[in-house]
């Protein structure tokens, strides 16, 4: 019988975790793009940043998703670390909504409403336009089914009458500071083991509501869960960028500081929360009777939720005034992995797509988009090297610059493959139709950007072949090539402007106009080249090499148009 109850307990916890995951991912599918814009814009100061973090986390029911988006914007330079810290503070408040949902599930038999929700979700999921809403309703239904089953399992276990369990918890002195520390540590370890703060919160609510676990130990478990979830994120961020590790550490610092000061006023703070909810801390089974005692204990799930909210609100109110100081501490503790970011350093690795906090597929697309923007900027930098190569007269400097261009060509191949593999992994998850379409467009973008790198290298190879020839380009040919390259520079600048901004604010017209000018110049130079060769102004071999460069430039312009088309599609 005990084995059956154990499986019911584990199964209901699994349903709870799966339901929360499904609900969170569905919310991200529905609101992901809008939330990304909200995070980017509504963080003008520490207070709007805090409110934004709170609203976004409450909306997607995932503080991890909010942290991921925040770190992405910090890496991209759209947010400062100080703004990110304010958003993370708000995320801690927003995530307390989960505790209130769970406390509602423990207060009455919610499973009666679950099965109609499953029926509604099934109808919605088979209607393509409402499939994401169906996923969300399914997630909510699984969440409440898990909560309802947990509640019933707790009642079936009769923990309040189990002498062994009662004796175990009563062996701890509720007033002793050592007891608080033991349960604090236990809550942190449990959270790290099950990888879900919601599951630990649910277990705590079962124990408290059945009258087995005193409120002081229960709240110590909740405080430990707050620390445990930040340890997990810090371990996950070890292989991530410096800013990701700083954001994760800021999250840990926030919770550690809160736990430290709350321990100094532990009983006073908890008694105030209990009084606010209407829970009698002094009531015992012997003085009030079994029925009154259990009715009082039933309020404990709300006490836990209220404490979780009050703790994070009070902690935010204290720390929000010291964000600059927190930023200094975080930067002092988490040092950059590599000192120096000189412009001449070769980009041998991806800048935004790294290990760590990538647990939310919908939001992961943002990381890939930032990486593609960086890829696009690298290709313009590579083209700038090709322009410099054209004017380089010193043979030693020429060879050195040519080698660097060759290296960039290899880097562009690697970046294309790595981004493509990352997008393939993301596309394996359940995504909204909009995000799937975006991934297809991004695949085209990286393919065309890699082609720009190939075109740059082809031009460099042609220039390299001409280096050792006796007859070089005439001054007029250099002028013509520079004219073509100036148009390409304008086109690449326009491309990067489009890639870095919101696509709704741009059209394809400016890029097409530059492309038309490139095509017209190519036709003019092609005709002029035939006449100049016939007039023996330069040899046929020189004319062929010259036209190879012009035609490759024209191809490069086509690739730029393709990138912009994919971005604006």
XYZ file of C-alpha atoms in Angstrom:
569
model
C 0.000 0.000 0.000
C 2.831 2.392 0.873
C 4.454 1.702 -2.522
C 1.202 2.652 -4.280
C 0.985 5.905 -2.312
C 4.633 6.656 -3.099
C 3.962 6.214 -6.824
C 0.839 8.402 -6.572
C 2.917 11.064 -4.869
C 5.690 10.922 -7.493
C 3.179 10.717 -10.350
C 1.205 13.727 -9.150
C 4.442 15.707 -8.748
C 5.373 14.748 -12.319
C 1.952 15.912 -13.549
C 2.442 19.191 -11.673
C 5.885 19.836 -13.175
C 4.782 18.808 -16.678
C 1.666 20.973 -16.455
C 3.702 24.017 -15.429
C 6.197 23.405 -18.232
C 3.435 22.972 -20.826
C 1.563 26.055 -19.611
C 4.727 28.172 -19.584
C 5.796 27.126 -23.083
C 2.292 27.770 -24.456
C 2.279 31.255 -22.918
C 5.680 31.939 -24.448
C 4.398 30.867 -27.857
C 1.450 33.248 -27.537
C 3.323 36.221 -26.135
C 7.039 35.610 -26.769
C 7.669 38.190 -29.544
C 5.618 40.877 -27.775
C 7.358 40.217 -24.456
C 10.759 40.564 -26.114
C 9.785 44.048 -27.323
C 8.376 44.909 -23.875
C 11.644 43.951 -22.184
C 13.652 45.971 -24.675
C 11.589 49.149 -24.302
C 9.959 49.311 -20.863
C 13.142 49.428 -18.776
C 13.889 53.154 -18.685
C 14.709 53.058 -14.943
C 15.037 50.576 -12.089
C 11.339 50.764 -11.169
C 9.954 50.200 -14.654
C 12.528 47.423 -15.043
C 11.282 45.776 -11.853
C 7.626 46.105 -12.900
C 8.442 44.766 -16.368
C 10.236 41.728 -14.946
C 7.329 41.079 -12.621
C 4.712 41.357 -15.380
C 6.622 39.243 -17.891
C 7.331 36.469 -15.360
C 3.730 36.424 -14.177
C 2.625 36.214 -17.819
C 4.870 33.331 -18.903
C 5.043 31.647 -15.473
C 8.795 31.168 -15.841
C 11.478 33.258 -14.181
C 14.013 31.292 -16.264
C 12.451 32.578 -19.499
C 12.601 36.151 -18.214
C 16.245 35.708 -17.180
C 17.128 34.266 -20.599
C 15.562 37.217 -22.420
C 17.220 39.673 -20.051
C 20.681 38.182 -20.530
C 20.155 38.253 -24.304
C 19.481 41.994 -24.241
C 22.475 42.616 -21.969
C 24.733 40.697 -24.365
C 23.312 42.643 -27.288
C 23.912 45.957 -25.553
C 20.191 46.793 -25.426
C 20.133 46.657 -21.626
C 22.738 47.490 -19.015
C 23.552 45.006 -16.274
C 21.893 47.375 -13.794
C 18.634 47.238 -15.768
C 18.942 43.457 -15.929
C 19.253 43.281 -12.140
C 16.064 45.313 -11.726
C 14.235 42.959 -14.113
C 15.497 39.918 -12.182
C 14.188 41.484 -8.961
C 10.792 41.848 -10.615
C 10.987 38.260 -11.879
C 11.353 37.074 -8.271
C 8.095 38.821 -7.416
C 6.325 37.578 -10.547
C 7.232 33.961 -9.882
C 5.354 34.046 -6.543
C 2.110 33.861 -8.529
C 2.851 30.141 -8.909
C 2.634 29.694 -5.127
C -0.787 31.404 -5.070
C -2.056 29.141 -7.870
C -0.854 26.115 -5.915
C -2.367 27.334 -2.640
C -5.721 27.713 -4.424
C -5.378 24.124 -5.643
C -4.824 22.911 -2.075
C -7.759 24.832 -0.610
C -10.540 22.840 -2.353
C -10.986 19.791 -4.585
C -10.052 21.347 -7.903
C -10.052 18.069 -9.852
C -13.817 18.443 -10.421
C -13.033 21.265 -12.875
C -10.066 19.559 -14.523
C -11.807 17.046 -16.758
C -14.055 19.595 -18.510
C -10.843 21.594 -19.143
C -9.299 18.540 -20.838
C -12.337 18.294 -23.147
C -12.133 22.001 -24.044
C -8.378 21.713 -24.630
C -8.868 18.717 -26.937
C -11.294 20.672 -29.138
C -8.961 23.679 -29.234
C -5.866 21.651 -30.035
C -7.463 20.183 -33.167
C -8.305 23.661 -34.438
C -5.104 24.935 -36.007
C -5.739 28.580 -35.206
C -6.301 27.841 -31.496
C -3.760 25.065 -30.998
C -1.507 27.129 -28.710
C -4.485 28.094 -26.532
C -5.327 24.388 -26.352
C -1.780 23.642 -25.189
C -2.149 26.293 -22.488
C -5.471 24.857 -21.249
C -3.928 21.376 -21.265
C -1.035 22.693 -19.179
C -3.385 24.326 -16.657
C -5.477 21.132 -16.491
C -2.409 18.960 -15.871
C -1.167 21.438 -13.261
C -4.427 21.359 -11.303
C -4.818 17.605 -11.763
C -1.367 17.205 -10.224
C -2.281 19.567 -7.370
C -5.598 17.818 -6.757
C -3.973 14.389 -6.756
C -1.254 15.649 -4.417
C -3.884 16.998 -2.037
C -5.826 13.747 -2.059
C -2.650 11.678 -1.646
C -1.684 13.795 1.351
C -5.111 13.119 2.893
C -4.831 9.383 2.146
C -1.450 9.235 3.869
C -3.018 10.485 7.130
C 0.213 12.195 8.003
C -1.465 14.049 10.852
C -2.061 10.730 12.625
C 1.223 9.043 11.691
C 3.146 8.844 14.954
C 6.527 8.194 13.282
C 6.230 11.302 11.075
C 4.890 13.411 13.937
C 7.683 12.295 16.250
C 10.301 13.045 13.582
C 9.210 16.653 13.077
C 8.470 17.228 16.757
C 12.059 16.226 17.557
C 13.110 19.587 16.146
C 12.671 22.615 18.379
C 10.643 25.116 16.273
C 12.170 28.030 18.193
C 15.789 26.931 17.708
C 17.923 28.722 15.122
C 19.666 25.433 14.246
C 16.307 23.920 13.218
C 15.710 26.795 10.813
C 19.157 26.314 9.267
C 18.638 22.526 8.899
C 15.325 22.968 7.044
C 16.796 25.832 5.016
C 19.579 23.521 3.836
C 17.115 20.683 3.243
C 14.926 22.927 1.041
C 17.937 23.975 -1.042
C 19.143 20.395 -1.524
C 15.648 19.141 -2.448
C 15.250 21.904 -5.037
C 18.608 21.113 -6.621
C 17.749 17.383 -6.704
C 14.275 17.639 -8.279
C 15.181 20.714 -10.404
C 11.796 22.271 -9.611
C 11.030 24.837 -6.926
C 7.307 24.291 -7.615
C 7.609 20.605 -6.660
C 9.316 21.467 -3.352
C 6.660 24.097 -2.664
C 3.938 21.494 -3.297
C 5.583 18.994 -0.911
C 5.872 21.711 1.731
C 2.186 22.591 1.339
C 1.189 18.931 1.787
C 3.231 18.586 4.971
C 2.020 21.883 6.428
C -1.652 21.475 5.472
C -1.807 18.024 7.081
C -0.616 19.524 10.359
C 2.633 17.565 10.429
C 5.146 20.310 9.646
C 5.093 23.470 11.786
C 4.909 26.706 9.874
C 8.393 27.862 10.887
C 10.065 24.779 9.423
C 7.819 24.974 6.345
C 8.880 28.540 5.639
C 12.524 27.579 6.193
C 12.028 24.982 3.421
C 10.590 27.690 1.137
C 13.583 29.944 1.835
C 15.918 27.060 1.035
C 14.023 26.487 -2.207
C 14.689 30.146 -3.133
C 18.427 29.580 -2.734
C 18.393 26.122 -4.351
C 16.853 27.392 -7.558
C 19.562 30.076 -7.897
C 22.350 27.532 -7.312
C 20.920 25.485 -10.185
C 20.892 28.491 -12.527
C 24.460 29.439 -11.530
C 25.709 25.920 -12.251
C 23.900 26.017 -15.605
C 25.509 29.375 -16.426
C 29.090 28.193 -15.811
C 29.678 27.591 -19.515
C 27.818 30.728 -20.594
C 29.005 34.255 -21.308
C 30.304 36.605 -18.617
C 27.071 38.626 -18.626
C 24.971 35.474 -18.268
C 27.048 34.399 -15.266
C 26.753 37.877 -13.763
C 22.977 37.886 -14.165
C 22.755 34.418 -12.572
C 24.970 35.529 -9.690
C 22.870 38.690 -9.203
C 19.840 36.392 -8.846
C 21.683 34.345 -6.198
C 22.900 37.478 -4.386
C 19.321 38.805 -4.242
C 18.002 35.632 -2.587
C 21.011 35.084 -0.300
C 20.805 38.641 1.001
C 17.064 38.239 1.567
C 17.505 34.988 3.498
C 20.239 36.545 5.659
C 18.182 39.532 6.782
C 14.959 37.546 7.164
C 16.753 35.175 9.574
C 17.372 38.122 11.926
C 13.614 38.804 12.193
C 12.442 35.280 11.367
C 9.701 34.680 13.920
C 8.509 38.294 13.969
C 8.148 38.376 10.168
C 6.367 35.001 9.999
C 3.991 35.905 12.825
C 3.063 39.089 10.953
C 2.346 37.113 7.765
C 0.294 34.549 9.717
C -1.728 37.309 11.338
C -2.358 38.853 7.910
C -3.707 35.530 6.550
C -5.639 34.714 9.739
C -3.636 31.690 10.849
C -3.287 31.077 14.590
C 0.339 30.174 15.320
C -0.366 29.196 18.933
C -3.186 26.714 18.207
C -2.467 23.059 18.986
C -4.464 19.875 18.517
C -4.711 19.363 22.263
C -6.082 22.833 23.076
C -8.433 23.331 20.094
C -9.399 19.805 19.068
C -8.747 17.845 15.877
C -11.311 19.579 13.661
C -10.378 23.156 14.573
C -6.687 22.322 14.351
C -6.994 20.892 10.811
C -9.167 23.833 9.705
C -6.460 26.179 10.954
C -3.758 24.068 9.270
C -5.647 24.275 5.959
C -4.717 27.972 5.849
C -1.019 27.137 5.812
C -0.836 26.857 2.022
C -1.945 30.513 1.851
C 0.549 31.421 4.589
C 3.362 29.922 2.503
C 2.219 31.792 -0.620
C 1.838 35.036 1.340
C 5.284 34.649 2.897
C 6.836 33.969 -0.518
C 5.287 37.170 -1.887
C 6.023 39.344 1.170
C 9.603 38.077 1.326
C 10.314 38.993 -2.299
C 8.453 42.314 -2.079
C 10.352 43.349 1.072
C 13.677 42.172 -0.343
C 13.098 44.091 -3.581
C 12.079 47.227 -1.665
C 15.367 47.079 0.256
C 17.716 46.201 -2.609
C 16.253 48.242 -5.458
C 17.922 51.367 -4.042
C 21.352 49.677 -4.167
C 21.400 48.341 -7.742
C 24.627 50.233 -8.698
C 26.383 48.729 -5.681
C 25.066 45.233 -6.519
C 26.326 45.691 -10.075
C 29.820 46.522 -8.759
C 29.820 43.475 -6.475
C 28.665 41.176 -9.289
C 31.296 42.520 -11.715
C 33.974 42.213 -9.025
C 33.085 38.561 -8.291
C 32.452 37.418 -11.880
C 35.455 38.396 -13.983
C 35.517 38.163 -17.804
C 36.824 34.841 -19.103
C 39.219 36.586 -21.470
C 40.805 39.943 -20.857
C 40.689 42.369 -23.717
C 38.321 42.651 -26.631
C 40.485 44.308 -29.208
C 38.857 44.904 -32.560
C 41.600 42.889 -34.241
C 40.831 39.775 -32.167
C 39.409 37.094 -34.421
C 35.821 36.010 -33.618
C 36.706 32.326 -33.234
C 33.512 31.470 -31.315
C 29.862 32.407 -31.233
C 29.087 35.475 -29.156
C 25.498 34.917 -27.988
C 24.680 31.234 -28.441
C 26.337 29.440 -25.558
C 25.488 26.838 -22.936
C 23.708 27.657 -19.728
C 20.308 29.207 -19.440
C 18.840 28.066 -22.760
C 15.816 26.120 -21.529
C 12.987 27.885 -23.338
C 12.796 27.186 -27.111
C 10.621 30.175 -28.011
C 12.997 32.592 -26.318
C 16.064 30.771 -27.665
C 15.211 32.148 -31.111
C 16.176 35.584 -29.813
C 19.689 34.311 -29.048
C 20.022 33.004 -32.591
C 18.789 36.308 -34.039
C 21.393 38.256 -32.075
C 24.056 35.844 -33.299
C 22.948 36.367 -36.904
C 23.147 40.138 -36.456
C 26.702 39.665 -35.189
C 27.433 37.371 -38.162
C 26.158 40.069 -40.511
C 28.427 42.665 -38.908
C 31.419 40.324 -39.248
C 30.760 39.977 -42.963
C 30.789 43.764 -43.388
C 34.054 43.874 -41.436
C 35.467 41.187 -43.746
C 34.426 43.239 -46.787
C 36.227 46.235 -45.266
C 39.412 44.135 -45.192
C 38.949 43.333 -48.897
C 38.693 47.049 -49.670
C 41.896 47.650 -47.708
C 43.565 44.793 -49.607
C 42.832 46.548 -52.893
C 44.934 49.565 -51.823
C 47.708 47.633 -50.056
C 51.032 48.104 -51.893
C 53.345 46.601 -49.282
C 53.718 42.913 -50.123
C 54.285 41.794 -46.507
C 51.259 43.696 -45.225
C 49.269 42.411 -48.216
C 50.045 38.766 -47.358
C 49.185 39.332 -43.697
C 45.826 40.934 -44.552
C 45.056 38.246 -47.143
C 45.706 35.537 -44.520
C 43.283 37.274 -42.176
C 40.591 37.385 -44.884
C 41.180 33.676 -45.525
C 40.731 33.007 -41.816
C 37.484 34.981 -41.784
C 36.198 32.827 -44.648
C 36.742 29.718 -42.514
C 35.123 31.435 -39.526
C 32.050 32.302 -41.608
C 31.679 28.627 -42.587
C 31.884 27.556 -38.937
C 29.426 30.207 -37.749
C 26.900 29.171 -40.397
C 27.117 25.514 -39.328
C 26.920 26.258 -35.597
C 23.922 28.576 -35.913
C 22.181 26.092 -38.231
C 22.742 23.236 -35.778
C 21.440 25.379 -32.930
C 18.308 26.302 -34.900
C 17.751 22.637 -35.742
C 17.812 21.781 -32.028
C 15.392 24.608 -31.261
C 13.034 23.569 -34.080
C 12.726 20.077 -32.566
C 10.656 21.597 -29.745
C 6.977 22.537 -29.966
C 6.953 26.029 -31.480
C 4.366 28.483 -32.705
C 3.813 28.775 -36.463
C 5.255 32.291 -36.373
C 8.457 31.067 -34.741
C 8.783 28.132 -37.170
C 8.501 30.593 -40.064
C 11.101 32.808 -38.405
C 13.523 29.883 -38.084
C 13.144 29.077 -41.804
C 13.930 32.705 -42.635
C 16.941 32.662 -40.306
C 18.273 29.534 -42.023
C 18.170 31.424 -45.319
C 19.834 34.459 -43.745
C 22.864 32.508 -42.511
C 23.235 30.718 -45.863
C 23.305 34.022 -47.752
C 25.640 35.624 -45.200
C 28.076 32.749 -45.646
C 27.871 33.351 -49.413
C 28.894 36.976 -48.782
C 31.979 35.619 -47.012
C 32.714 33.367 -50.008
C 32.367 36.317 -52.398
C 34.733 38.435 -50.290
C 37.320 35.660 -50.315
C 36.949 35.170 -54.080
C 37.689 38.872 -54.650
C 40.702 38.617 -52.307
C 42.005 35.568 -54.215
C 41.770 37.425 -57.512
C 43.700 40.360 -56.018
C 46.263 37.923 -54.610
C 46.826 36.358 -58.041
C 47.439 39.797 -59.545
C 50.044 40.633 -56.851
C 52.835 38.667 -58.523
C 51.943 39.555 -62.121
C 54.074 42.024 -64.001
C 51.106 43.944 -65.400
C 48.746 45.342 -62.808
C 45.460 47.242 -62.921
C 45.484 50.703 -64.438
C 44.591 53.687 -62.197
C 41.185 53.929 -63.922
C 40.416 50.276 -63.166
C 41.195 50.921 -59.481
C 38.788 53.879 -59.570
C 36.087 51.695 -61.129
C 36.533 48.903 -58.564
C 36.437 51.422 -55.732
C 33.194 52.833 -57.138
C 31.613 49.389 -57.170
C 32.875 48.638 -53.669
C 31.489 51.933 -52.344
C 28.015 50.892 -53.523
C 28.495 47.516 -51.836
C 29.549 49.218 -48.599
C 26.309 51.216 -48.680
C 24.344 48.037 -49.341
C 26.015 46.175 -46.459
C 25.413 49.118 -44.115
C 21.732 49.121 -45.081
C 21.617 45.347 -44.530
C 23.023 45.658 -41.003
C 20.618 48.478 -40.213
C 17.715 46.231 -41.182
C 19.155 43.226 -39.323
C 19.646 45.186 -36.097
C 16.211 46.847 -36.036
C 12.587 45.771 -35.984
C 11.608 44.486 -39.404
C 8.217 46.256 -39.292
C 9.999 49.614 -39.598
C 11.872 48.782 -42.843
C 11.091 48.056 -46.494
C 13.086 46.354 -49.215
C 13.065 49.471 -51.418
C 16.377 51.119 -50.301
C 18.284 47.844 -50.736
C 16.725 47.212 -54.151
C 17.644 50.730 -55.235
C 21.327 50.186 -54.366
C 21.202 46.798 -56.116
C 19.843 48.465 -59.264
C 22.744 50.945 -59.151
C 25.211 48.032 -58.757
C 23.712 46.209 -61.757
C 23.771 49.362 -63.881
C 27.409 50.003 -62.974
C 28.331 46.409 -63.748
C 26.765 46.627 -67.204
C 28.524 49.926 -67.886
C 31.921 48.609 -66.719
C 31.481 45.371 -68.663
C 30.894 47.265 -71.902
C 33.730 49.700 -71.169
C 36.084 46.767 -70.465
C 35.455 45.257 -73.917
C 36.263 48.558 -75.598
C 39.405 49.142 -73.483
C 40.773 45.654 -74.227
C 40.077 46.124 -77.945
C 41.846 49.500 -77.793
C 44.841 47.825 -76.067
C 44.653 50.029 -72.990
C 45.491 46.876 -71.002
C 45.813 43.183 -71.752
C 43.021 40.626 -72.022
C 44.377 38.836 -68.890
C 44.131 42.042 -66.839
C 40.650 42.698 -68.212
C 39.546 39.172 -67.260
C 40.814 39.536 -63.676
C 39.181 42.973 -63.464
C 35.818 41.637 -64.635
C 36.084 38.692 -62.225
C 36.206 41.219 -59.379
C 33.335 43.303 -60.793
C 31.106 40.250 -61.353
C 31.919 38.879 -57.894
C 30.985 42.256 -56.430
C 27.671 42.101 -58.258
C 27.033 38.603 -56.857
C 27.840 39.891 -53.376
C 25.194 42.580 -53.877
C 22.656 39.863 -54.779
C 23.453 37.982 -51.575
C 22.868 41.156 -49.580
C 19.433 41.561 -51.185
C 18.627 37.930 -50.331
C 19.574 38.472 -46.674
C 17.335 41.544 -46.411
C 14.486 39.725 -48.181
C 14.730 36.850 -45.708
C 14.802 39.260 -42.782
C 11.757 41.223 -43.969
C 9.776 38.151 -45.080
